[in-house]
mmCIF file of N, CA and C in Angstrom:
data_model
loop_
_atom_site.group_PDB
_atom_site.id
_atom_site.type_symbol
_atom_site.label_atom_id
_atom_site.label_comp_id
_atom_site.label_asym_id
_atom_site.label_seq_id
_atom_site.Cartn_x
_atom_site.Cartn_y
_atom_site.Cartn_z
ATOM 1 N N UNK A 19 -8.675 -20.012 42.278
ATOM 2 C CA UNK A 19 -8.287 -19.367 41.038
ATOM 3 C C UNK A 19 -7.890 -17.895 41.300
ATOM 4 N N UNK A 20 -8.668 -17.184 42.093
ATOM 5 C CA UNK A 20 -8.374 -15.811 42.344
ATOM 6 C C UNK A 20 -7.049 -15.620 43.051
ATOM 7 N N UNK A 21 -6.694 -16.506 43.947
ATOM 8 C CA UNK A 21 -5.397 -16.408 44.626
ATOM 9 C C UNK A 21 -4.234 -16.630 43.641
ATOM 10 N N UNK A 22 -4.414 -17.569 42.731
ATOM 11 C CA UNK A 22 -3.358 -17.921 41.807
ATOM 12 C C UNK A 22 -3.144 -16.875 40.709
ATOM 13 N N UNK A 23 -4.255 -16.279 40.199
ATOM 14 C CA UNK A 23 -4.152 -15.370 39.043
ATOM 15 C C UNK A 23 -4.521 -13.947 39.358
ATOM 16 N N UNK A 24 -5.198 -13.742 40.478
ATOM 17 C CA UNK A 24 -5.684 -12.377 40.811
ATOM 18 C C UNK A 24 -6.993 -12.067 40.138
ATOM 19 N N UNK A 25 -7.563 -13.023 39.421
ATOM 20 C CA UNK A 25 -8.803 -12.828 38.693
ATOM 21 C C UNK A 25 -9.746 -14.003 38.993
ATOM 22 N N UNK A 26 -11.036 -13.733 38.799
ATOM 23 C CA UNK A 26 -11.986 -14.850 38.876
ATOM 24 C C UNK A 26 -11.819 -15.717 37.648
ATOM 25 N N UNK A 27 -12.418 -16.887 37.684
ATOM 26 C CA UNK A 27 -12.321 -17.786 36.519
ATOM 27 C C UNK A 27 -12.911 -17.115 35.287
ATOM 28 N N UNK A 28 -14.054 -16.485 35.437
ATOM 29 C CA UNK A 28 -14.711 -15.834 34.309
ATOM 30 C C UNK A 28 -13.868 -14.687 33.738
ATOM 31 N N UNK A 29 -13.308 -13.845 34.624
ATOM 32 C CA UNK A 29 -12.491 -12.751 34.156
ATOM 33 C C UNK A 29 -11.215 -13.221 33.491
ATOM 34 N N UNK A 30 -10.618 -14.276 34.043
ATOM 35 C CA UNK A 30 -9.411 -14.875 33.454
ATOM 36 C C UNK A 30 -9.687 -15.415 32.063
ATOM 37 N N UNK A 31 -10.794 -16.156 31.924
ATOM 38 C CA UNK A 31 -11.162 -16.727 30.642
ATOM 39 C C UNK A 31 -11.465 -15.645 29.620
ATOM 40 N N UNK A 32 -12.189 -14.630 30.040
ATOM 41 C CA UNK A 32 -12.521 -13.520 29.121
ATOM 42 C C UNK A 32 -11.273 -12.828 28.648
ATOM 43 N N UNK A 33 -10.348 -12.540 29.548
ATOM 44 C CA UNK A 33 -9.102 -11.872 29.180
ATOM 45 C C UNK A 33 -8.304 -12.725 28.184
ATOM 46 N N UNK A 34 -8.280 -14.022 28.437
ATOM 47 C CA UNK A 34 -7.580 -14.933 27.540
ATOM 48 C C UNK A 34 -8.205 -14.958 26.163
ATOM 49 N N UNK A 35 -9.515 -15.024 26.129
ATOM 50 C CA UNK A 35 -10.240 -15.007 24.838
ATOM 51 C C UNK A 35 -9.998 -13.728 24.072
ATOM 52 N N UNK A 36 -10.011 -12.602 24.777
ATOM 53 C CA UNK A 36 -9.787 -11.321 24.130
ATOM 54 C C UNK A 36 -8.357 -11.187 23.569
ATOM 55 N N UNK A 37 -7.370 -11.698 24.296
ATOM 56 C CA UNK A 37 -5.989 -11.656 23.776
ATOM 57 C C UNK A 37 -5.901 -12.484 22.477
ATOM 58 N N UNK A 38 -6.512 -13.668 22.514
ATOM 59 C CA UNK A 38 -6.512 -14.539 21.333
ATOM 60 C C UNK A 38 -7.268 -13.874 20.197
ATOM 61 N N UNK A 39 -8.400 -13.259 20.485
ATOM 62 C CA UNK A 39 -9.187 -12.571 19.459
ATOM 63 C C UNK A 39 -8.385 -11.454 18.807
ATOM 64 N N UNK A 40 -7.666 -10.696 19.643
ATOM 65 C CA UNK A 40 -6.828 -9.599 19.124
ATOM 66 C C UNK A 40 -5.780 -10.165 18.126
ATOM 67 N N UNK A 41 -5.167 -11.267 18.514
ATOM 68 C CA UNK A 41 -4.182 -11.900 17.651
ATOM 69 C C UNK A 41 -4.810 -12.366 16.327
ATOM 70 N N UNK A 42 -5.992 -12.953 16.405
ATOM 71 C CA UNK A 42 -6.676 -13.405 15.194
ATOM 72 C C UNK A 42 -7.027 -12.226 14.289
ATOM 73 N N UNK A 43 -7.514 -11.133 14.883
ATOM 74 C CA UNK A 43 -7.882 -9.962 14.073
ATOM 75 C C UNK A 43 -6.637 -9.361 13.414
ATOM 76 N N UNK A 44 -5.539 -9.290 14.154
ATOM 77 C CA UNK A 44 -4.305 -8.802 13.560
ATOM 78 C C UNK A 44 -3.800 -9.703 12.446
ATOM 79 N N UNK A 45 -4.141 -10.975 12.539
ATOM 80 C CA UNK A 45 -3.741 -11.940 11.527
ATOM 81 C C UNK A 45 -4.650 -11.924 10.290
ATOM 82 N N UNK A 46 -5.650 -11.053 10.277
ATOM 83 C CA UNK A 46 -6.509 -10.924 9.111
ATOM 84 C C UNK A 46 -7.858 -11.596 9.207
ATOM 85 N N UNK A 47 -8.168 -12.235 10.304
ATOM 86 C CA UNK A 47 -9.471 -12.875 10.420
ATOM 87 C C UNK A 47 -10.565 -11.842 10.548
ATOM 88 N N UNK A 48 -11.744 -12.181 10.078
ATOM 89 C CA UNK A 48 -12.883 -11.301 10.206
ATOM 90 C C UNK A 48 -13.451 -11.342 11.626
ATOM 91 N N UNK A 49 -14.296 -10.409 11.955
ATOM 92 C CA UNK A 49 -14.866 -10.311 13.312
ATOM 93 C C UNK A 49 -15.665 -11.557 13.635
ATOM 94 N N UNK A 50 -16.556 -11.975 12.758
ATOM 95 C CA UNK A 50 -17.402 -13.171 13.039
ATOM 96 C C UNK A 50 -16.544 -14.422 13.209
ATOM 97 N N UNK A 51 -15.529 -14.538 12.375
ATOM 98 C CA UNK A 51 -14.666 -15.720 12.433
ATOM 99 C C UNK A 51 -13.882 -15.727 13.755
ATOM 100 N N UNK A 52 -13.331 -14.580 14.108
ATOM 101 C CA UNK A 52 -12.611 -14.465 15.388
ATOM 102 C C UNK A 52 -13.513 -14.771 16.549
ATOM 103 N N UNK A 53 -14.752 -14.260 16.512
ATOM 104 C CA UNK A 53 -15.732 -14.526 17.582
ATOM 105 C C UNK A 53 -15.961 -16.022 17.732
ATOM 106 N N UNK A 54 -16.168 -16.711 16.640
ATOM 107 C CA UNK A 54 -16.411 -18.138 16.696
ATOM 108 C C UNK A 54 -15.172 -18.888 17.237
ATOM 109 N N UNK A 55 -14.024 -18.500 16.785
ATOM 110 C CA UNK A 55 -12.798 -19.228 17.194
ATOM 111 C C UNK A 55 -12.462 -19.048 18.650
ATOM 112 N N UNK A 56 -12.930 -17.957 19.297
ATOM 113 C CA UNK A 56 -12.632 -17.796 20.713
ATOM 114 C C UNK A 56 -13.838 -18.193 21.587
ATOM 115 N N UNK A 57 -14.855 -18.767 20.947
ATOM 116 C CA UNK A 57 -15.935 -19.368 21.704
ATOM 117 C C UNK A 57 -17.227 -18.547 21.849
ATOM 118 N N UNK A 58 -17.386 -17.479 21.086
ATOM 119 C CA UNK A 58 -18.627 -16.706 21.157
ATOM 120 C C UNK A 58 -19.567 -17.201 20.060
ATOM 121 N N UNK A 59 -20.821 -17.381 20.407
ATOM 122 C CA UNK A 59 -21.819 -17.819 19.436
ATOM 123 C C UNK A 59 -22.297 -16.625 18.604
ATOM 124 N N UNK A 60 -22.288 -15.461 19.259
ATOM 125 C CA UNK A 60 -22.831 -14.266 18.669
ATOM 126 C C UNK A 60 -21.713 -13.241 18.423
ATOM 127 N N UNK A 61 -21.542 -12.782 17.163
ATOM 128 C CA UNK A 61 -20.569 -11.700 16.935
ATOM 129 C C UNK A 61 -20.905 -10.426 17.694
ATOM 130 N N UNK A 62 -22.186 -10.196 17.942
ATOM 131 C CA UNK A 62 -22.601 -9.025 18.665
ATOM 132 C C UNK A 62 -22.129 -9.078 20.140
ATOM 133 N N UNK A 63 -22.272 -10.243 20.766
ATOM 134 C CA UNK A 63 -21.778 -10.402 22.134
ATOM 135 C C UNK A 63 -20.259 -10.282 22.165
ATOM 136 N N UNK A 64 -19.629 -10.858 21.176
ATOM 137 C CA UNK A 64 -18.199 -10.768 21.100
ATOM 138 C C UNK A 64 -17.730 -9.315 20.949
ATOM 139 N N UNK A 65 -18.376 -8.569 20.094
ATOM 140 C CA UNK A 65 -18.023 -7.173 19.865
ATOM 141 C C UNK A 65 -18.191 -6.342 21.132
ATOM 142 N N UNK A 66 -19.233 -6.622 21.900
ATOM 143 C CA UNK A 66 -19.458 -5.891 23.155
ATOM 144 C C UNK A 66 -18.355 -6.227 24.149
ATOM 145 N N UNK A 67 -17.979 -7.507 24.270
ATOM 146 C CA UNK A 67 -16.922 -7.925 25.181
ATOM 147 C C UNK A 67 -15.589 -7.326 24.747
ATOM 148 N N UNK A 68 -15.331 -7.311 23.470
ATOM 149 C CA UNK A 68 -14.055 -6.771 22.935
ATOM 150 C C UNK A 68 -13.964 -5.292 23.222
ATOM 151 N N UNK A 69 -15.064 -4.559 22.974
ATOM 152 C CA UNK A 69 -15.103 -3.118 23.240
ATOM 153 C C UNK A 69 -14.899 -2.846 24.709
ATOM 154 N N UNK A 70 -15.453 -3.650 25.587
ATOM 155 C CA UNK A 70 -15.272 -3.475 27.008
ATOM 156 C C UNK A 70 -13.815 -3.702 27.403
ATOM 157 N N UNK A 71 -13.209 -4.673 26.811
ATOM 158 C CA UNK A 71 -11.817 -5.026 27.098
ATOM 159 C C UNK A 71 -10.817 -4.030 26.553
ATOM 160 N N UNK A 72 -11.046 -3.520 25.347
ATOM 161 C CA UNK A 72 -10.032 -2.711 24.674
ATOM 162 C C UNK A 72 -10.438 -1.273 24.353
ATOM 163 N N UNK A 73 -11.693 -0.946 24.652
ATOM 164 C CA UNK A 73 -12.115 0.454 24.456
ATOM 165 C C UNK A 73 -12.469 0.813 23.040
ATOM 166 N N UNK A 74 -12.565 -0.206 22.164
ATOM 167 C CA UNK A 74 -12.984 0.021 20.772
ATOM 168 C C UNK A 74 -13.541 -1.297 20.219
ATOM 169 N N UNK A 75 -14.378 -1.168 19.207
ATOM 170 C CA UNK A 75 -14.949 -2.358 18.604
ATOM 171 C C UNK A 75 -13.883 -3.132 17.859
ATOM 172 N N UNK A 76 -14.126 -4.430 17.583
ATOM 173 C CA UNK A 76 -13.168 -5.207 16.804
ATOM 174 C C UNK A 76 -12.912 -4.587 15.410
ATOM 175 N N UNK A 77 -13.906 -4.042 14.807
ATOM 176 C CA UNK A 77 -13.742 -3.420 13.498
ATOM 177 C C UNK A 77 -12.835 -2.204 13.587
ATOM 178 N N UNK A 78 -13.030 -1.369 14.609
ATOM 179 C CA UNK A 78 -12.189 -0.195 14.812
ATOM 180 C C UNK A 78 -10.758 -0.661 15.064
ATOM 181 N N UNK A 79 -10.588 -1.697 15.846
ATOM 182 C CA UNK A 79 -9.253 -2.235 16.111
ATOM 183 C C UNK A 79 -8.566 -2.673 14.819
ATOM 184 N N UNK A 80 -9.309 -3.416 13.992
ATOM 185 C CA UNK A 80 -8.730 -3.850 12.709
ATOM 186 C C UNK A 80 -8.345 -2.643 11.822
ATOM 187 N N UNK A 81 -9.226 -1.651 11.768
ATOM 188 C CA UNK A 81 -8.966 -0.465 10.939
ATOM 189 C C UNK A 81 -7.740 0.283 11.452
ATOM 190 N N UNK A 82 -7.669 0.489 12.748
ATOM 191 C CA UNK A 82 -6.501 1.225 13.337
ATOM 192 C C UNK A 82 -5.220 0.447 13.181
ATOM 193 N N UNK A 83 -5.322 -0.875 13.312
ATOM 194 C CA UNK A 83 -4.123 -1.684 13.162
ATOM 195 C C UNK A 83 -3.638 -1.651 11.717
ATOM 196 N N UNK A 84 -4.566 -1.718 10.780
ATOM 197 C CA UNK A 84 -4.208 -1.642 9.360
ATOM 198 C C UNK A 84 -3.588 -0.304 9.030
ATOM 199 N N UNK A 85 -4.138 0.772 9.582
ATOM 200 C CA UNK A 85 -3.592 2.108 9.326
ATOM 201 C C UNK A 85 -2.199 2.236 9.923
ATOM 202 N N UNK A 86 -1.978 1.652 11.065
ATOM 203 C CA UNK A 86 -0.654 1.690 11.687
ATOM 204 C C UNK A 86 0.376 0.979 10.830
ATOM 205 N N UNK A 87 -0.018 -0.164 10.257
ATOM 206 C CA UNK A 87 0.902 -0.888 9.391
ATOM 207 C C UNK A 87 1.217 -0.072 8.147
ATOM 208 N N UNK A 88 0.184 0.541 7.566
ATOM 209 C CA UNK A 88 0.410 1.374 6.360
ATOM 210 C C UNK A 88 1.334 2.556 6.705
ATOM 211 N N UNK A 89 1.106 3.202 7.839
ATOM 212 C CA UNK A 89 1.951 4.325 8.229
ATOM 213 C C UNK A 89 3.381 3.914 8.452
ATOM 214 N N UNK A 90 3.610 2.771 9.091
ATOM 215 C CA UNK A 90 4.965 2.252 9.307
ATOM 216 C C UNK A 90 5.609 1.946 7.971
ATOM 217 N N UNK A 91 4.882 1.293 7.095
ATOM 218 C CA UNK A 91 5.414 0.920 5.788
ATOM 219 C C UNK A 91 5.760 2.157 4.970
ATOM 220 N N UNK A 92 4.916 3.162 4.977
ATOM 221 C CA UNK A 92 5.208 4.344 4.161
ATOM 222 C C UNK A 92 6.387 5.112 4.772
ATOM 223 N N UNK A 93 6.506 5.144 6.078
ATOM 224 C CA UNK A 93 7.624 5.787 6.713
ATOM 225 C C UNK A 93 8.925 5.058 6.418
ATOM 226 N N UNK A 94 8.880 3.722 6.417
ATOM 227 C CA UNK A 94 10.039 2.912 6.100
ATOM 228 C C UNK A 94 10.471 3.131 4.644
ATOM 229 N N UNK A 95 9.494 3.208 3.735
ATOM 230 C CA UNK A 95 9.801 3.467 2.326
ATOM 231 C C UNK A 95 10.410 4.806 2.137
ATOM 232 N N UNK A 96 9.934 5.839 2.809
ATOM 233 C CA UNK A 96 10.490 7.172 2.679
ATOM 234 C C UNK A 96 11.944 7.213 3.153
ATOM 235 N N UNK A 97 12.254 6.492 4.195
ATOM 236 C CA UNK A 97 13.594 6.473 4.717
ATOM 237 C C UNK A 97 14.525 5.711 3.817
ATOM 238 N N UNK A 98 13.990 4.705 3.109
ATOM 239 C CA UNK A 98 14.854 3.848 2.282
ATOM 240 C C UNK A 98 15.175 4.493 0.941
ATOM 241 N N UNK A 99 14.350 5.450 0.478
ATOM 242 C CA UNK A 99 14.589 6.059 -0.831
ATOM 243 C C UNK A 99 15.742 7.070 -0.744
ATOM 244 N N UNK A 100 16.620 7.052 -1.745
ATOM 245 C CA UNK A 100 17.675 8.076 -1.763
ATOM 246 C C UNK A 100 17.091 9.396 -2.149
ATOM 247 N N UNK A 101 17.695 10.464 -1.680
ATOM 248 C CA UNK A 101 17.285 11.804 -2.050
ATOM 249 C C UNK A 101 17.923 12.106 -3.396
ATOM 250 N N UNK A 102 17.111 12.554 -4.350
ATOM 251 C CA UNK A 102 17.578 12.790 -5.691
ATOM 252 C C UNK A 102 17.717 14.283 -5.939
ATOM 253 N N UNK A 103 18.716 14.643 -6.680
ATOM 254 C CA UNK A 103 18.981 16.049 -7.010
ATOM 255 C C UNK A 103 17.851 16.713 -7.762
ATOM 256 N N UNK A 104 18.022 17.993 -7.972
ATOM 257 C CA UNK A 104 17.007 18.827 -8.590
ATOM 258 C C UNK A 104 16.496 18.327 -9.945
ATOM 259 N N UNK A 105 17.370 17.751 -10.728
ATOM 260 C CA UNK A 105 17.004 17.358 -12.087
ATOM 261 C C UNK A 105 16.784 15.876 -12.222
ATOM 262 N N UNK A 106 16.626 15.172 -11.102
ATOM 263 C CA UNK A 106 16.418 13.741 -11.136
ATOM 264 C C UNK A 106 17.692 12.945 -11.417
ATOM 265 N N UNK A 107 18.820 13.641 -11.363
ATOM 266 C CA UNK A 107 20.108 13.006 -11.624
ATOM 267 C C UNK A 107 20.645 12.450 -10.319
ATOM 268 N N UNK A 108 20.898 11.158 -10.309
ATOM 269 C CA UNK A 108 21.360 10.522 -9.076
ATOM 270 C C UNK A 108 22.798 10.941 -8.704
ATOM 271 N N UNK A 109 23.511 11.534 -9.634
ATOM 272 C CA UNK A 109 24.851 12.001 -9.335
ATOM 273 C C UNK A 109 24.787 13.183 -8.353
ATOM 274 N N UNK A 110 23.651 13.826 -8.308
ATOM 275 C CA UNK A 110 23.502 14.995 -7.404
ATOM 276 C C UNK A 110 22.729 14.649 -6.187
ATOM 277 N N UNK A 111 22.925 13.461 -5.679
ATOM 278 C CA UNK A 111 22.237 13.044 -4.463
ATOM 279 C C UNK A 111 22.681 13.857 -3.317
ATOM 280 N N UNK A 112 21.716 14.381 -2.557
ATOM 281 C CA UNK A 112 22.015 15.242 -1.404
ATOM 282 C C UNK A 112 22.346 14.403 -0.219
#
């Protein structure tokens, strides 16, 4: 296994589980649900493994991902809005 992938079986499996967990969390799943779906019996063990893999807890990851989506959405909305003149008259669009 190590020759084929560069990782031990355990490391390969853990990396695969963490990638899948990240996808599940981005898709809106809760931490406990993501933990179960990738094969962890304990959300605590899952959180420790996730933090080791990504440098932050699953909850922090979800929060930061949500904030990034909000920031992108608000930036997109700002760019899409026309600039309105001083008196709110669209004829005076800058």
